[in-house]
């Protein structure tokens, strides 16, 4: 996987975790979980974000604002954001060397 | 959600009855390796990073002798549950300081919008309060016996 894509995936997973604590923290704490490391997680998120190329970052932010999630998995050659077909040639030739976008919705593509 | 529904998200390939690691990091590695070999999930690094972040947020060893590592990641496409056991027990930063012997790992995709995995977590934690059950789980000979004990109420 492209190192920038790896960072974007890690960033989105971290933001999901932070959002979960914000939205579901009380319920999770009721089960016994503690979230004392939340501030550290926010700092770690900033640290990952600072390693992302600014061009990718502004794009990631714009997509997150628009769709909720900027990075989406490709499943059965479909972008799971908009369900448009992703040509298989996309994967083999270019995925390794660059961060790939869906041609119809612009979301960042990830092959799980 | 009942335990039967929760167990639909696991399989014999996701059962590790004899973990070998002796510290938290080693256990997390073994758990992630188990997820990769037991499914068509590929991206170990992504899952490891997520579980590590979750442990840094606060230890998931919240049950008596039981941990529930969990979270959402792009690396999986459906709720996946791995069950594991360490006879010796390991220091998993539990609040009471006791060693952790049983592990229920729940990994969900980001688009799990109805929070199915949180409901599964709640059901597992509730079930794990039963001390007799924990003894049975430690003694269960195989996956089927382990699941049968889980299903008993
Ligand atoms: Zn798309």
CSV table of N, CA and C in Angstrom, one decimal, chain B residues 16-21 84-90 99-103 138:
chain,number,residue,atom,x,y,z
B,16,UNK,N,-8.6,-19.2,19.2
B,16,UNK,CA,-7.2,-19.5,19.5
B,16,UNK,C,-7.1,-20.0,21.0
B,17,UNK,N,-7.2,-21.3,21.2
B,17,UNK,CA,-7.4,-21.8,22.6
B,17,UNK,C,-6.1,-21.8,23.4
B,18,UNK,N,-5.0,-21.5,22.8
B,18,UNK,CA,-3.7,-21.7,23.5
B,18,UNK,C,-2.7,-20.6,23.1
B,19,UNK,N,-3.0,-19.3,23.5
B,19,UNK,CA,-2.1,-18.2,23.2
B,19,UNK,C,-0.7,-18.5,24.0
B,20,UNK,N,0.3,-18.1,23.3
B,20,UNK,CA,1.7,-18.4,23.9
B,20,UNK,C,2.4,-17.2,24.4
B,21,UNK,N,2.0,-16.0,23.9
B,21,UNK,CA,2.7,-14.8,24.3
B,21,UNK,C,2.6,-14.5,25.8
B,84,UNK,N,-10.1,-16.0,22.2
B,84,UNK,CA,-8.8,-16.6,22.4
B,84,UNK,C,-8.6,-16.8,23.9
B,85,UNK,N,-7.6,-17.7,24.3
B,85,UNK,CA,-7.5,-18.1,25.7
B,85,UNK,C,-6.0,-18.2,26.0
B,86,UNK,N,-5.6,-17.8,27.1
B,86,UNK,CA,-4.2,-18.0,27.6
B,86,UNK,C,-4.3,-18.7,28.9
B,87,UNK,N,-3.7,-19.9,29.0
B,87,UNK,CA,-3.8,-20.7,30.3
B,87,UNK,C,-3.0,-20.0,31.3
B,88,UNK,N,-1.8,-19.5,31.0
B,88,UNK,CA,-1.0,-18.8,32.0
B,88,UNK,C,-1.5,-17.5,32.4
B,89,UNK,N,-2.2,-16.8,31.5
B,89,UNK,CA,-2.6,-15.4,31.8
B,89,UNK,C,-1.5,-14.5,31.5
B,90,UNK,N,-1.9,-13.2,31.2
B,90,UNK,CA,-0.9,-12.2,30.8
B,90,UNK,C,-1.4,-10.9,31.4
B,99,UNK,N,-4.2,-11.0,36.1
B,99,UNK,CA,-3.8,-11.5,34.8
B,99,UNK,C,-5.1,-11.7,33.9
B,100,UNK,N,-5.0,-11.5,32.6
B,100,UNK,CA,-6.1,-11.8,31.7
B,100,UNK,C,-5.9,-13.1,31.0
B,101,UNK,N,-7.0,-13.9,31.0
B,101,UNK,CA,-6.9,-15.2,30.4
B,101,UNK,C,-7.7,-15.4,29.2
B,102,UNK,N,-8.8,-14.6,29.1
B,102,UNK,CA,-9.8,-14.8,28.0
B,102,UNK,C,-9.8,-13.5,27.1
B,103,UNK,N,-9.9,-13.6,25.8
B,103,UNK,CA,-9.9,-12.5,24.9
B,103,UNK,C,-11.0,-12.6,23.9
B,138,UNK,N,-12.4,-21.8,30.4
B,138,UNK,CA,-10.9,-22.1,30.5
B,138,UNK,C,-10.8,-23.6,30.3
